[in-house]
JSON list of C-alpha atoms in Angstrom, two decimals:
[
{"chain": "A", "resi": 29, "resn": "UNK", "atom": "CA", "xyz": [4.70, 19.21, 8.14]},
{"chain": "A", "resi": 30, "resn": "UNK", "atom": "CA", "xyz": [5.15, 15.49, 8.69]},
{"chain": "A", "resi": 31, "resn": "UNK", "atom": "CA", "xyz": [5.31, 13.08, 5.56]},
{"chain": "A", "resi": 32, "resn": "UNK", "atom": "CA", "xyz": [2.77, 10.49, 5.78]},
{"chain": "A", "resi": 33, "resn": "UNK", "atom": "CA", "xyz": [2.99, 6.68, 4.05]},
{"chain": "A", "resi": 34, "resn": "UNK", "atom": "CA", "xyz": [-0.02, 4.92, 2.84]},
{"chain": "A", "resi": 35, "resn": "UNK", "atom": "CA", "xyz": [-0.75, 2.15, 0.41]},
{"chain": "A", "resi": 36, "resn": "UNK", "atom": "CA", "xyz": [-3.35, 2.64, -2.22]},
{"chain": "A", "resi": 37, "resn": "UNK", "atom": "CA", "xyz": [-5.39, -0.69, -3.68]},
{"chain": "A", "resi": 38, "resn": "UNK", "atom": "CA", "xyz": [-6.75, 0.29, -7.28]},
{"chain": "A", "resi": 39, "resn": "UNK", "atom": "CA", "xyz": [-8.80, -1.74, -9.69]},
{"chain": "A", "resi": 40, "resn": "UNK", "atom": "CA", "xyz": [-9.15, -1.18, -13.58]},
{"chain": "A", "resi": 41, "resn": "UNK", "atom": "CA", "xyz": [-12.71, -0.08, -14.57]},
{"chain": "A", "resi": 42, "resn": "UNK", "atom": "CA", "xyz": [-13.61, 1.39, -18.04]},
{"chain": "A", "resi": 43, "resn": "UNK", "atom": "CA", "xyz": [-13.37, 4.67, -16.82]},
{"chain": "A", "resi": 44, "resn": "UNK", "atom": "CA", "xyz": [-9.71, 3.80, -15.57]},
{"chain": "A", "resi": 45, "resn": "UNK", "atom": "CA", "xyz": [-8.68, 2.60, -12.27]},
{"chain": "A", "resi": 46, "resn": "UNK", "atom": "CA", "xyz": [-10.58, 3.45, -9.45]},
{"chain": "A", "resi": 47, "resn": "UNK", "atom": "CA", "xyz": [-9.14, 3.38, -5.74]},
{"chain": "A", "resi": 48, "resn": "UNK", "atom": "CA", "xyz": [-11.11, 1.28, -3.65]},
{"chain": "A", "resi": 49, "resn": "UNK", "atom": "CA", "xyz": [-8.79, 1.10, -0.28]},
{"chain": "A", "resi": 50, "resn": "UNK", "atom": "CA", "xyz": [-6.33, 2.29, 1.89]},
{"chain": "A", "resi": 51, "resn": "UNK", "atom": "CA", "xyz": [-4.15, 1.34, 4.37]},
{"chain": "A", "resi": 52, "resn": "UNK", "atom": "CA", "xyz": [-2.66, 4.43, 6.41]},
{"chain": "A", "resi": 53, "resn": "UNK", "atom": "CA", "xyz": [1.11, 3.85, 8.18]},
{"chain": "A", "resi": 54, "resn": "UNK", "atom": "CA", "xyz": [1.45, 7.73, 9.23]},
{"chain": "A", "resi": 55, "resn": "UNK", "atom": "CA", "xyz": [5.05, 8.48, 9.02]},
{"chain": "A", "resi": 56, "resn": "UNK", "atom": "CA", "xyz": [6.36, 5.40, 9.38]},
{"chain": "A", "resi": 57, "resn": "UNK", "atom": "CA", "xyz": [8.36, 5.21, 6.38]},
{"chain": "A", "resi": 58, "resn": "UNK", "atom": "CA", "xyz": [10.49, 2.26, 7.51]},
{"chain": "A", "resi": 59, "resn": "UNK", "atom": "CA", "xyz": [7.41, 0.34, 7.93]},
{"chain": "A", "resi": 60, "resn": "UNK", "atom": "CA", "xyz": [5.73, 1.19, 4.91]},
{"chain": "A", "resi": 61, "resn": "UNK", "atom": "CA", "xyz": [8.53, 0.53, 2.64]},
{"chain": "A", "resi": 62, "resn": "UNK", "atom": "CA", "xyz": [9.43, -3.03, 4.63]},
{"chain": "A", "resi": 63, "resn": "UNK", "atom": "CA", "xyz": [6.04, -4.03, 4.24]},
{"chain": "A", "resi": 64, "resn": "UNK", "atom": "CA", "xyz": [5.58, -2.83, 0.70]},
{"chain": "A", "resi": 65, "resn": "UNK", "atom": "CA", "xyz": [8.89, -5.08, -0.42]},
{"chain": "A", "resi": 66, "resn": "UNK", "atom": "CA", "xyz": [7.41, -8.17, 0.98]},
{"chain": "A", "resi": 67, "resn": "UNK", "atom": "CA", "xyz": [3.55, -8.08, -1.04]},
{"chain": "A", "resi": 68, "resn": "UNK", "atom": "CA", "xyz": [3.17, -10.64, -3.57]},
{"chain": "A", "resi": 69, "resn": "UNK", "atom": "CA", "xyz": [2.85, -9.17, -7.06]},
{"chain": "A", "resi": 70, "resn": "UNK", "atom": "CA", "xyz": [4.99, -7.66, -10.21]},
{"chain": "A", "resi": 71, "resn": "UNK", "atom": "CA", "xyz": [6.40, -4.24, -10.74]},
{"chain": "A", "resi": 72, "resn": "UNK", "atom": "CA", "xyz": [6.08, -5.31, -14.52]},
{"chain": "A", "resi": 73, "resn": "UNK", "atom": "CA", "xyz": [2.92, -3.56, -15.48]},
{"chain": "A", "resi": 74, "resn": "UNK", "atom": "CA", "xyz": [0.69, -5.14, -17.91]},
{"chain": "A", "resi": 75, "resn": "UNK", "atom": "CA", "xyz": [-2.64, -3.74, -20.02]},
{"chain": "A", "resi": 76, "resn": "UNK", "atom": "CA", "xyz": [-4.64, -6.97, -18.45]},
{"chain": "A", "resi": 77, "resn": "UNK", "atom": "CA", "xyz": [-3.70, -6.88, -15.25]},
{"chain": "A", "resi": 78, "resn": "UNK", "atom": "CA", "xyz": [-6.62, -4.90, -13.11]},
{"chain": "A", "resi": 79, "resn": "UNK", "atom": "CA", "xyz": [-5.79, -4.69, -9.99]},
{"chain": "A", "resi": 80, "resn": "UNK", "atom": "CA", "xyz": [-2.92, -2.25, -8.69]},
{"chain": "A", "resi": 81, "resn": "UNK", "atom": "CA", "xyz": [-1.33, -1.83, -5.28]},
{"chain": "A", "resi": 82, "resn": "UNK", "atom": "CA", "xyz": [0.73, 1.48, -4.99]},
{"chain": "A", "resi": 83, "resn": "UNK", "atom": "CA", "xyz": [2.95, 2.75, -2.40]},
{"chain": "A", "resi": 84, "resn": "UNK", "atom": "CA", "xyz": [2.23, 6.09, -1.51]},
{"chain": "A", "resi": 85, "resn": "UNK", "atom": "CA", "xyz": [3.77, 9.41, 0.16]},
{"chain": "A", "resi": 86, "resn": "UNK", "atom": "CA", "xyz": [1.91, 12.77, 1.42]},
{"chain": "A", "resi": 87, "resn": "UNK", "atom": "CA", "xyz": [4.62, 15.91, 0.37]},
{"chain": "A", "resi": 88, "resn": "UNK", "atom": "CA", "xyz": [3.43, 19.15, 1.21]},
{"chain": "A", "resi": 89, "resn": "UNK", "atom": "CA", "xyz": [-0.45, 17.72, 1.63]},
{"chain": "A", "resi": 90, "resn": "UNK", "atom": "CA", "xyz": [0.18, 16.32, -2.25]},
{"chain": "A", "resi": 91, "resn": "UNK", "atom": "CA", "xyz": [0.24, 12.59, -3.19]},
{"chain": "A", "resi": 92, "resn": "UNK", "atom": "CA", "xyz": [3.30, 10.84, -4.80]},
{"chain": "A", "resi": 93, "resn": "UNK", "atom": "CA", "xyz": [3.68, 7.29, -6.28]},
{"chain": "A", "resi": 94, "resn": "UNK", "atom": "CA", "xyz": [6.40, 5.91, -4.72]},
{"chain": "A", "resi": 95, "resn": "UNK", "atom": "CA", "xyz": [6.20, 2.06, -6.45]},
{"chain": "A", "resi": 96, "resn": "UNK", "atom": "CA", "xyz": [3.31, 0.25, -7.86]},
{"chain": "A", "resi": 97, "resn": "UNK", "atom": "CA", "xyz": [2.84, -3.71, -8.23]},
{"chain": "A", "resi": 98, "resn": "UNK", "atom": "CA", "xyz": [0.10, -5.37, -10.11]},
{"chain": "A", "resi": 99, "resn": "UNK", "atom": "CA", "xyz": [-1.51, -8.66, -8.74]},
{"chain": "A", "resi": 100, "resn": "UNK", "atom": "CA", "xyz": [-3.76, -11.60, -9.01]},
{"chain": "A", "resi": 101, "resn": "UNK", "atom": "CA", "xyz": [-6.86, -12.02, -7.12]},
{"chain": "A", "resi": 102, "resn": "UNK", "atom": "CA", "xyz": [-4.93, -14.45, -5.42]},
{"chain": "A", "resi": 103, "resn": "UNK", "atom": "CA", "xyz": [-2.23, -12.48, -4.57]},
{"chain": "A", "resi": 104, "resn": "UNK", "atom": "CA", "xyz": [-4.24, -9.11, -3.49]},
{"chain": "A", "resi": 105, "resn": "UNK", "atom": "CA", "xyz": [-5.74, -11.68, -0.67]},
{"chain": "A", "resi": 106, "resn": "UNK", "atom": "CA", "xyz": [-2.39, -12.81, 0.71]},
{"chain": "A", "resi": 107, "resn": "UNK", "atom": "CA", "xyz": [-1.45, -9.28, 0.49]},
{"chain": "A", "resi": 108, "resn": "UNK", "atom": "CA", "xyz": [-4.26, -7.99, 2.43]},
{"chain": "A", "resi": 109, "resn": "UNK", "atom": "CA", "xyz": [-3.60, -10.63, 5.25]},
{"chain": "A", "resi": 110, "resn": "UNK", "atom": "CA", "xyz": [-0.19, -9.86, 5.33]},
{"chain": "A", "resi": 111, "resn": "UNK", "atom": "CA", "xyz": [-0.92, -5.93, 5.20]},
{"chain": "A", "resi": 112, "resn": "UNK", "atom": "CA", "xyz": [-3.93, -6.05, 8.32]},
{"chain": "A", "resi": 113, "resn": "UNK", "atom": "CA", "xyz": [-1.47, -7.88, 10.41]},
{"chain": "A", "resi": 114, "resn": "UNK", "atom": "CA", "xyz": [1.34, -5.77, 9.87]},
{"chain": "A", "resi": 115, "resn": "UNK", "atom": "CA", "xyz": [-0.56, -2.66, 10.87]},
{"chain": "A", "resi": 116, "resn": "UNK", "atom": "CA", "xyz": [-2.01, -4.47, 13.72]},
{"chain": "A", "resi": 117, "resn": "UNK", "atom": "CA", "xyz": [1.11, -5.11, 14.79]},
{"chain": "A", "resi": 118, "resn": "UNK", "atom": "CA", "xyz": [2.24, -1.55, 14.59]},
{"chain": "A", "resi": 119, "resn": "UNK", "atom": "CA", "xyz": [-0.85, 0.02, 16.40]},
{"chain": "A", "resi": 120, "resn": "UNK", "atom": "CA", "xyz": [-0.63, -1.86, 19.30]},
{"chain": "A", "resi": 121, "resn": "UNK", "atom": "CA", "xyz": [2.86, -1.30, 19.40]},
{"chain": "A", "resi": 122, "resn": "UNK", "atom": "CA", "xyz": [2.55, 1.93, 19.63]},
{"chain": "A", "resi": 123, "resn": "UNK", "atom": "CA", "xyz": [0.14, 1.74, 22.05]},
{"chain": "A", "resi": 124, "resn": "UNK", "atom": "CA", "xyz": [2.26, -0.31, 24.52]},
{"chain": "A", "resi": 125, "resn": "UNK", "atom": "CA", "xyz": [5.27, 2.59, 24.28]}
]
């Protein structure tokens, strides 16, 4: 079974943080890990921050946290520029080989 890469976009509700998107690389880990290292954001988590970005990996069909940044509104919008483009990129990519 292949290990699949995805990033997970969270934001802090009462109830806890709720995933609201996701952004799938397949297994791709070079990419996913490249791309992860260049978002805008801290690895410092902090009680007021609400709104998470983690790096993800599929092991035996189970989820692991791999990192996990916390960012501004600002910074989740550069992020999910840089993130569409990137994966973009990669599909038609693939598509051309």
């Amino acid at each position: 079974m292949k290990t699949q890469f995805y990033i997970l976009m969270s934001v802090k509700t009462l109830q806890g943080f709720t995933d609201y998107g996701q952004y799938f690389f397949g297994n791709d880990r070079e990419a996913a890990y490249g791309l992860f290292g260049q978002l805008k954001g801290s690895e410092q988590l902090r009680d007021g921050c609400p709104l998470h970005i983690d790096l993800m990996e599929t092991v035996n069909e189970l989820p692991v946290k791999i990192r996990t940044i916390c960012c501004t509104l600002d910074e989740l919008g550069h992020n999910c520029k840089l993130i569409a483009r990137e994966i973009f990129r990669l599909k038609n990519l693939e598509e051309m080989l």
